[in-house]
Coordinates of C-alpha atoms in Angstrom, one line a residue:
Chain A
M80 CA 125.9 -52.0 5.6
G81 CA 122.6 -51.5 6.5
T82 CA 121.1 -52.4 9.9
E83 CA 119.2 -55.5 8.8
D84 CA 122.6 -56.7 7.3
F85 CA 124.3 -56.1 10.2
N86 CA 121.2 -58.1 12.6
K87 CA 121.8 -61.1 9.9
D88 CA 125.6 -60.9 10.4
L89 CA 125.5 -60.6 13.9
I90 CA 123.3 -63.4 14.2
T91 CA 125.0 -65.6 12.2
Y92 CA 128.4 -64.8 14.5
L93 CA 126.3 -65.4 17.2
Y94 CA 125.7 -68.7 16.1
D95 CA 128.6 -69.6 14.3
E96 CA 127.8 -70.2 10.7
M97 CA 130.6 -67.7 9.3
S98 CA 133.4 -68.3 7.6
T99 CA 136.7 -67.8 8.3
E100 CA 137.2 -64.6 6.2
E101 CA 133.5 -63.1 7.0
R102 CA 134.6 -64.1 10.9
Q103 CA 137.7 -61.5 11.1
Q104 CA 135.9 -59.3 8.9
F105 CA 132.9 -58.6 11.0
E106 CA 135.1 -59.3 14.1
I107 CA 137.2 -56.1 13.5
A108 CA 133.7 -54.4 12.6
M109 CA 132.6 -55.1 15.7
E110 CA 136.1 -53.5 17.8
N111 CA 135.5 -50.3 15.5
N112 CA 131.6 -50.2 16.8
P113 CA 130.8 -50.3 20.1
E114 CA 127.3 -50.0 19.7
L115 CA 127.4 -53.5 17.7
K116 CA 129.5 -55.0 20.6
R117 CA 127.4 -53.8 23.3
E118 CA 124.2 -55.9 21.4
F119 CA 126.1 -58.4 20.4
E120 CA 126.6 -58.9 24.6
E121 CA 123.1 -58.5 24.8
L122 CA 121.7 -61.2 22.4
Q123 CA 124.7 -63.7 24.0
E124 CA 123.3 -62.9 28.0
M125 CA 120.1 -64.0 26.6
R126 CA 121.2 -67.2 24.8
K127 CA 123.0 -68.0 28.2
G128 CA 119.2 -67.3 29.3
L129 CA 117.6 -69.5 27.1
A130 CA 120.2 -72.3 27.7
Q131 CA 118.4 -72.2 31.1
I132 CA 115.3 -74.4 29.2
R133 CA 116.8 -77.4 29.6
D134 CA 115.5 -81.1 27.7
K135 CA 113.0 -83.1 29.5
E136 CA 113.2 -86.5 29.8
V137 CA 109.9 -88.1 28.9
M138 CA 108.4 -92.0 28.2
E139 CA 107.3 -92.8 24.6
P140 CA 103.0 -94.1 25.1
F141 CA 101.9 -96.9 23.9
F142 CA 100.9 -96.7 20.0
L143 CA 98.7 -99.2 17.8
W144 CA 99.6 -99.1 14.7
G145 CA 97.9 -100.8 11.7
K146 CA 96.0 -100.7 8.7
N147 CA 93.4 -98.2 9.3
G148 CA 96.2 -96.3 10.4
A149 CA 97.8 -94.9 14.3
A150 CA 96.6 -94.2 17.6
S151 CA 97.9 -93.8 20.9
L152 CA 96.4 -95.7 23.7
G153 CA 97.2 -92.3 25.3
N154 CA 96.0 -90.0 23.8
L155 CA 92.1 -92.4 23.8
F156 CA 92.1 -91.1 28.1
K157 CA 93.9 -87.6 27.7
R158 CA 92.3 -86.3 25.1
R159 CA 92.5 -81.7 25.6
S160 CA 88.3 -82.3 25.6
L161 CA 88.2 -84.3 28.2
M162 CA 91.0 -82.3 30.2
M163 CA 88.8 -79.1 29.6
F164 CA 86.5 -80.6 31.7
R165 CA 88.7 -81.5 34.3
P166 CA 87.3 -79.2 36.9
F167 CA 83.5 -80.0 36.6
I168 CA 85.3 -83.8 36.3
A169 CA 87.5 -82.9 40.2
V170 CA 84.2 -81.4 41.7
A171 CA 82.1 -84.3 40.4
A172 CA 84.6 -87.0 41.7
S173 CA 85.1 -85.0 45.2
L174 CA 81.1 -84.4 45.5
V175 CA 81.2 -88.2 45.0
I176 CA 83.7 -89.2 47.9
V177 CA 81.9 -86.6 50.1
L178 CA 78.6 -88.5 49.3
I179 CA 80.4 -92.7 49.7
I180 CA 82.4 -91.1 53.2
G181 CA 78.1 -89.7 54.2
Y182 CA 77.2 -92.7 53.6
L183 CA 79.4 -95.5 55.3
T184 CA 80.0 -93.4 58.3
N185 CA 76.0 -93.1 58.1
F186 CA 76.2 -89.2 58.1
S187 CA 72.9 -88.0 58.5
I188 CA 71.1 -84.0 58.4
N189 CA 67.5 -84.5 60.2
Y190 CA 65.4 -81.0 60.6
K191 CA 62.2 -81.4 62.9
D192 CA 60.3 -79.5 65.3
K193 CA 62.1 -76.6 64.5
S194 CA 66.0 -78.8 65.5
L195 CA 68.6 -79.4 63.7
Y196 CA 70.1 -83.2 64.1
I197 CA 73.7 -83.6 62.7
G198 CA 75.1 -86.6 63.4
F199 CA 76.8 -90.1 62.4
N200 CA 76.0 -94.1 63.4
N201 CA 72.3 -92.5 64.1
E202 CA 73.6 -92.0 67.5
N203 CA 72.9 -88.1 67.3
T204 CA 69.8 -88.4 64.9
Q205 CA 66.4 -88.5 65.4
Q206 CA 65.6 -91.6 63.9
E207 CA 62.2 -92.5 62.1
G208 CA 59.1 -94.0 64.6
M209 CA 61.1 -93.0 67.8
F210 CA 60.0 -90.7 70.4
T211 CA 61.9 -88.1 72.7
Q212 CA 61.3 -88.4 76.8
E213 CA 58.7 -85.5 76.9
E214 CA 56.7 -87.1 73.9
V215 CA 56.4 -90.4 75.9
A216 CA 55.1 -89.0 78.9
Q217 CA 52.8 -87.0 76.9
L218 CA 51.4 -90.1 75.9
V219 CA 51.4 -91.8 78.2
N220 CA 49.1 -89.0 80.1
Q221 CA 47.0 -88.6 77.2
E222 CA 46.4 -93.0 77.6
I223 CA 45.8 -92.7 81.4
A224 CA 42.9 -89.5 80.9
K225 CA 41.2 -91.7 78.2
N226 CA 40.9 -94.6 80.6
N227 CA 40.2 -92.8 84.0
A228 CA 37.2 -91.2 81.7
Y229 CA 36.8 -94.6 79.9
I230 CA 36.2 -96.1 83.8
F231 CA 34.2 -93.3 85.4
S232 CA 32.1 -93.6 82.8
K233 CA 31.4 -97.4 83.1
L234 CA 31.5 -96.9 87.2
S235 CA 28.8 -94.0 86.4
E236 CA 26.4 -96.2 83.4
T237 CA 27.1 -99.4 86.1
E238 CA 25.6 -96.7 89.3
N239 CA 22.4 -96.0 87.3
S240 CA 22.0 -99.5 86.0
F241 CA 22.3 -100.4 90.0
D242 CA 19.9 -97.4 90.9
S243 CA 17.4 -98.3 88.0
R244 CA 17.5 -101.8 89.6
F245 CA 17.4 -101.3 92.8
A246 CA 14.2 -99.1 92.5
A247 CA 12.5 -101.8 90.5
L248 CA 13.3 -103.8 93.2
E249 CA 11.8 -102.1 95.5
S250 CA 9.0 -101.1 93.8
S251 CA 8.0 -104.7 93.4
Q252 CA 9.0 -106.1 97.0
K253 CA 5.5 -104.0 98.4
M254 CA 5.2 -103.9 101.9
P255 CA 3.0 -106.7 103.9
D256 CA -0.3 -104.9 104.3
I257 CA -0.4 -103.9 108.0
P258 CA -2.9 -106.1 109.4
S259 CA -5.9 -105.0 111.0
Y260 CA -5.0 -106.3 114.0
L261 CA -2.4 -104.0 115.0
D262 CA -4.9 -100.4 114.7
R263 CA -6.0 -101.9 117.9
D264 CA -4.9 -101.4 121.0
V265 CA -4.1 -104.7 122.3
V266 CA -2.3 -107.4 119.8
T267 CA -2.0 -111.2 120.5
R268 CA 1.5 -112.6 120.6
K269 CA 0.5 -114.5 118.3
E270 CA -1.1 -111.7 116.1
L271 CA 2.5 -110.4 116.6
D272 CA 4.7 -113.2 116.0
V273 CA 2.7 -113.9 112.6
F274 CA 3.3 -110.1 111.5
L275 CA 7.1 -110.3 113.0
S276 CA 7.2 -113.5 111.0
N277 CA 6.2 -112.3 107.8
V278 CA 8.2 -109.1 107.7
R279 CA 11.0 -111.3 108.1
S280 CA 10.1 -113.4 105.5
N281 CA 9.6 -110.6 103.0
N282 CA 12.8 -109.1 103.7
L283 CA 14.6 -112.2 103.2
K284 CA 13.0 -112.2 99.6
V285 CA 14.2 -108.7 98.9
L286 CA 17.8 -109.1 100.3
K287 CA 17.8 -112.8 98.3
T288 CA 16.2 -110.8 94.8
Y289 CA 19.0 -107.9 96.0
L290 CA 22.1 -110.1 95.6
E291 CA 20.7 -112.6 93.3
S292 CA 20.6 -109.1 90.8
S293 CA 23.8 -108.0 92.2
S294 CA 25.4 -111.1 91.9
A295 CA 24.3 -111.0 87.7
Q296 CA 25.3 -107.4 88.0
Q297 CA 29.0 -108.1 88.7
Q298 CA 29.1 -111.0 86.6
D299 CA 28.2 -109.0 83.9
Y300 CA 30.8 -106.9 84.8
F301 CA 33.5 -108.8 85.5
Q302 CA 33.2 -110.4 82.3
A303 CA 32.9 -107.1 80.7
V304 CA 36.7 -105.7 82.2
L305 CA 38.2 -109.7 81.2
T306 CA 37.1 -109.0 77.5
E307 CA 38.7 -105.4 77.8
F308 CA 41.6 -107.3 79.6
S309 CA 41.5 -109.9 76.8
D310 CA 41.6 -107.6 74.3
Y311 CA 44.5 -105.1 75.8
V312 CA 47.1 -108.4 76.0
E313 CA 46.2 -109.5 73.0
T314 CA 46.5 -105.6 71.0
Q315 CA 49.5 -105.2 73.7
R316 CA 51.1 -108.4 72.2
E317 CA 50.8 -107.6 68.5
E318 CA 52.0 -104.0 69.3
D319 CA 55.1 -106.1 71.0
L320 CA 56.2 -108.6 68.0
R321 CA 55.7 -105.5 65.5
L322 CA 58.2 -103.9 67.7
I323 CA 60.5 -107.4 67.8
R324 CA 59.8 -107.7 64.1
R325 CA 61.1 -104.0 63.2
S326 CA 64.0 -104.8 65.4
L327 CA 65.2 -107.7 63.5
I328 CA 64.7 -106.2 60.7
N329 CA 66.7 -103.3 61.8
L330 CA 69.8 -105.3 62.5
Q331 CA 69.4 -107.8 59.1
E332 CA 69.8 -104.3 57.4
T333 CA 72.7 -103.1 59.9
Q334 CA 74.2 -106.5 59.9
Q335 CA 73.8 -106.4 55.5
T336 CA 75.4 -102.8 55.6
Q337 CA 78.4 -104.1 57.9
K338 CA 79.1 -107.2 55.4
E339 CA 78.7 -105.0 52.4
E340 CA 81.5 -102.8 54.1
T341 CA 83.4 -105.3 54.9
D342 CA 83.4 -106.6 51.6
Q343 CA 84.4 -102.9 49.9
I344 CA 87.7 -102.9 52.7
L345 CA 88.8 -106.3 51.5
A346 CA 88.6 -105.3 47.8
S347 CA 90.5 -102.3 48.4
I348 CA 93.1 -104.8 50.2
L349 CA 93.4 -106.6 47.8
T350 CA 93.5 -104.5 44.6
T351 CA 96.4 -102.5 46.6
V352 CA 98.5 -105.8 47.0
N353 CA 97.8 -107.1 43.3
N354 CA 99.1 -103.5 42.6
Q355 CA 101.9 -103.5 44.6
E356 CA 102.5 -107.3 43.1
N357 CA 102.4 -106.2 40.0
Chain B
M367 CA 135.0 -89.4 6.0
A368 CA 134.1 -89.0 9.9
E369 CA 130.4 -89.0 10.9
T370 CA 129.4 -87.9 13.8
L371 CA 126.7 -89.2 16.2
R372 CA 124.2 -87.3 14.6
D373 CA 124.8 -87.9 10.6
I374 CA 124.7 -92.1 12.2
A375 CA 121.4 -90.7 13.6
L376 CA 119.4 -89.8 10.5
Y377 CA 121.5 -92.1 8.7
H378 CA 119.1 -94.8 10.9
S379 CA 116.4 -92.7 10.7
E380 CA 116.5 -92.9 7.0
C381 CA 116.6 -96.4 6.9
L382 CA 113.9 -96.9 9.6
V383 CA 111.8 -94.8 7.3
E384 CA 112.3 -97.2 3.8
K385 CA 111.2 -100.1 6.3
S386 CA 108.2 -98.2 7.6
Q387 CA 107.4 -97.1 4.1
K388 CA 107.5 -100.5 2.7
G389 CA 105.0 -101.7 6.2
D390 CA 107.7 -102.4 8.7
N391 CA 105.4 -101.4 11.7
H392 CA 108.7 -102.7 14.4
A393 CA 110.6 -100.1 12.1
F394 CA 108.1 -97.3 12.4
G395 CA 107.9 -98.2 16.6
K396 CA 112.0 -97.7 16.3
L397 CA 111.6 -94.0 14.0
V398 CA 109.5 -93.0 17.3
G399 CA 111.8 -94.5 19.8
L400 CA 114.6 -92.0 17.9
W401 CA 112.3 -88.5 17.8
F402 CA 109.8 -88.7 20.5
K403 CA 112.1 -86.9 23.3
R404 CA 112.9 -84.1 20.5
I405 CA 109.7 -83.7 19.2
Y406 CA 108.4 -83.6 22.8
N407 CA 111.0 -81.1 24.0
V408 CA 110.0 -78.8 20.7
A409 CA 106.2 -78.8 21.5
L410 CA 107.2 -78.2 25.5
K411 CA 109.0 -75.4 24.5
Y412 CA 105.8 -74.1 22.3
F413 CA 104.0 -74.9 25.0
G414 CA 105.5 -74.6 28.3
E415 CA 103.0 -77.3 29.4
H416 CA 103.7 -81.8 29.7
D417 CA 100.6 -82.4 28.7
L418 CA 99.7 -80.4 25.4
A419 CA 103.0 -81.2 24.6
M420 CA 102.7 -84.8 25.2
E421 CA 99.3 -84.3 22.6
V422 CA 100.9 -82.8 19.7
T423 CA 104.0 -85.1 20.1
Q424 CA 101.2 -88.2 19.6
R425 CA 99.4 -86.0 17.3
T426 CA 102.6 -85.5 15.1
F427 CA 104.1 -89.3 15.1
I428 CA 100.1 -89.9 14.5
A429 CA 100.3 -87.8 11.2
V430 CA 103.9 -89.1 10.2
Y431 CA 102.2 -92.9 10.1
N432 CA 99.5 -91.9 8.1
N433 CA 101.0 -89.8 5.1
L434 CA 104.6 -91.9 5.3
D435 CA 104.0 -92.5 1.6
S436 CA 104.6 -89.1 0.9
I437 CA 107.9 -88.7 1.4
K438 CA 109.4 -88.9 -1.8
E439 CA 112.5 -88.0 -0.1
V440 CA 114.1 -89.7 3.1
K441 CA 117.0 -87.8 3.2
S442 CA 114.3 -84.6 3.8
F443 CA 112.1 -86.6 6.5
K444 CA 113.7 -84.8 9.5
Y445 CA 112.8 -81.6 8.0
W446 CA 109.4 -83.0 7.1
L447 CA 108.9 -84.3 10.6
Y448 CA 109.8 -80.7 12.1
K449 CA 106.8 -79.4 9.8
V450 CA 104.9 -81.7 10.4
A451 CA 105.5 -81.1 14.2
I452 CA 105.4 -76.8 14.1
N453 CA 101.6 -77.3 11.7
Q454 CA 100.8 -79.6 14.9
C455 CA 101.5 -77.2 17.3
H456 CA 100.1 -74.1 15.0
E457 CA 97.1 -76.7 14.6
E458 CA 97.3 -76.6 18.3
E459 CA 97.4 -72.6 18.8
R460 CA 94.0 -72.8 17.5
R461 CA 92.6 -75.2 19.3
Q462 CA 93.1 -73.6 22.0
K463 CA 92.2 -70.0 21.3
R464 CA 88.9 -71.5 20.1
R465 CA 88.7 -72.8 23.8
T466 CA 88.9 -69.3 25.1
W467 CA 85.4 -69.0 26.1
F468 CA 86.6 -71.5 29.0
S469 CA 89.6 -69.3 29.9
I470 CA 88.4 -69.7 33.9
F471 CA 89.7 -72.4 33.8
Q472 CA 93.4 -71.5 32.4
S473 CA 96.7 -73.5 32.8
D474 CA 99.3 -72.8 35.5
D475 CA 101.0 -71.5 32.7
A476 CA 99.0 -68.7 31.6
K477 CA 98.1 -68.1 35.3
R478 CA 102.3 -67.9 35.7
M479 CA 103.0 -65.6 32.8
E480 CA 100.4 -63.0 34.2
E481 CA 102.7 -62.8 37.5
V482 CA 105.7 -62.8 35.3
N483 CA 104.0 -60.0 32.9
F484 CA 102.6 -58.0 36.4
Q485 CA 103.9 -58.8 39.3
P486 CA 106.8 -57.1 41.5
E487 CA 110.3 -58.7 41.3
K488 CA 110.0 -59.8 44.5
E489 CA 107.6 -63.2 42.8
F490 CA 110.0 -63.9 40.2
Q491 CA 113.0 -64.3 42.7
Q492 CA 111.4 -67.6 44.2
K493 CA 110.6 -68.8 40.7
E494 CA 112.9 -70.7 38.7
T495 CA 115.2 -69.2 36.2
E496 CA 114.2 -72.0 34.2
E497 CA 110.6 -71.8 34.6
I498 CA 110.7 -68.3 34.2
M499 CA 112.4 -68.2 30.6
G500 CA 110.6 -70.8 29.6
S501 CA 107.1 -68.9 30.1
I502 CA 108.8 -65.6 28.7
L503 CA 109.5 -68.1 25.4
K504 CA 105.7 -69.3 25.4
T505 CA 104.6 -65.1 25.5
L506 CA 106.9 -65.1 21.6
P507 CA 104.9 -64.6 18.6
E508 CA 104.5 -68.1 16.4
E509 CA 107.5 -66.6 13.9
Q510 CA 110.0 -66.1 16.5
K511 CA 109.4 -68.8 18.9
V512 CA 109.8 -71.5 16.6
V513 CA 112.8 -70.5 14.7
I514 CA 114.6 -70.0 18.0
I515 CA 113.6 -73.3 19.3
M516 CA 114.5 -74.8 16.1
K517 CA 118.4 -73.2 16.5
E518 CA 119.0 -73.0 20.2
Y519 CA 117.1 -76.5 21.3
E520 CA 117.3 -78.0 17.9
G521 CA 120.8 -76.6 16.2
M522 CA 119.9 -76.7 13.1
K523 CA 121.8 -74.5 10.7
F524 CA 119.8 -71.0 9.2
R525 CA 119.6 -73.3 6.3
E526 CA 117.5 -76.5 7.5
I527 CA 115.2 -74.2 9.4
A528 CA 115.0 -72.2 6.3
E529 CA 114.3 -75.2 4.6
T530 CA 111.6 -77.1 7.5
L531 CA 109.6 -73.8 7.0
G532 CA 110.0 -72.9 3.8
I533 CA 111.3 -69.1 4.2
S534 CA 114.9 -67.8 3.6
E535 CA 118.2 -67.8 5.4
N536 CA 117.2 -64.2 5.6
T537 CA 114.4 -64.4 6.9
A538 CA 114.8 -67.1 10.1
K539 CA 117.5 -64.8 11.1
S540 CA 115.9 -62.2 10.8
R541 CA 113.1 -63.5 12.7
L542 CA 115.4 -64.6 15.2
Y543 CA 117.2 -61.5 16.3
Y544 CA 114.0 -60.3 16.8
G545 CA 113.2 -62.9 18.4
L546 CA 116.1 -62.7 21.2
K547 CA 115.5 -58.7 21.3
S548 CA 112.1 -59.1 22.4
L549 CA 113.1 -61.7 25.0
R550 CA 115.5 -59.9 26.6
K551 CA 112.5 -56.3 26.3
T552 CA 110.1 -58.8 28.2
I553 CA 113.1 -59.4 31.1
E554 CA 114.0 -55.9 31.5
N555 CA 110.8 -54.6 31.6
S556 CA 110.1 -57.3 34.0
G557 CA 112.4 -56.1 36.2
L558 CA 114.3 -59.7 36.4
N559 CA 117.8 -59.7 37.4
L560 CA 118.2 -64.2 35.9
Q561 CA 120.9 -65.7 37.5
Y562 CA 122.0 -68.3 35.0
N563 CA 123.8 -71.7 36.0
Y564 CA 126.7 -72.9 33.2

């Protein structure tokens, strides 16, 4: 008997497919051949090892049987081709989850003026259109400097204007001619009175002209100041209104976002409750 | 003549096949229910992976449904069913090999087998014997693996295995012998000391 035959007989004996007579013959052969017996024991040991793999319980999927063939719903959803992309799908799903969480928590990262701002709910981030304390101080200082320059230029203009008007006034108002009798050594009382009266009336005229001119100038100045103040108030009002409008829009957007989040949470709760009921 | 449960089940299968061939989908549903677990476990032992086993089992029954008319002898349904299942296993194996480019995302079982081949004994002792045996069985050549599954787990006679696979009984025995020897060699080379539960 060759080795191959021994091997086949060994397997047949191992799996109990020999007739009684064959079995007896093989057992005698095994008793006389320790090598064969050892091999038998090894294979038997191997069988014990294989017996450790037990059947698994499984739920059969839902099949659709039809005239045009059959299909399994499980097959439709668990194609190997899809499973092949499972790692990519997992990565994409993780990214989507991160993005959703980031959106819901208002997570933001900003890089501005060599500074990186990371935060939730925009509390730690610098929003568009907002200024830091230093920037506000700088802006205020710039505006004050501009305003001072403007006021000084206006004052200077006014001063120049006054000077020119005053000069014009002075030149237009000639001193009364000195009467010839003042050249004499003796002047009568009457002549002196007349002279003084002329001087006084002349002075009065100059003062009156000056006051009128000054009053008109002041009136012009105040009018200009009032106009500018009115413009400033109007501009400020428009700016305030714009700020209020922007705040209202922000408030409206925040409310809308909160409403959407609440809707999502409610929908999630409803789905969970429905699933539990089913 | 005393009938075993196995004989009754087989007879029942044959009746269901006949009904299914006449267009009774309900009967075919019952037939699937009767054999689904067996075919799933054959595929599970072949691949050692639930997803693949489910895939192959579903493909098998879809193929059976689509080719019911080709069964001439309902008595040989069992062999025919196993033949379809084994063919589906081979096809799936080929599909898997074609996807080798995707090996960076190899399955857990593949990783486990690497460990079986290259990791020291300490690593093995922490794993379940069943898991390790399943992984080692997977590494056998297809021909030997199929015969071991059919004989050891499906309890088929050598004559039945030969009929199912279209080979001689001696070839079946030879494949089984070398399969068992190969398993033993793998275990010895790995330095495993498996503790069996009976």
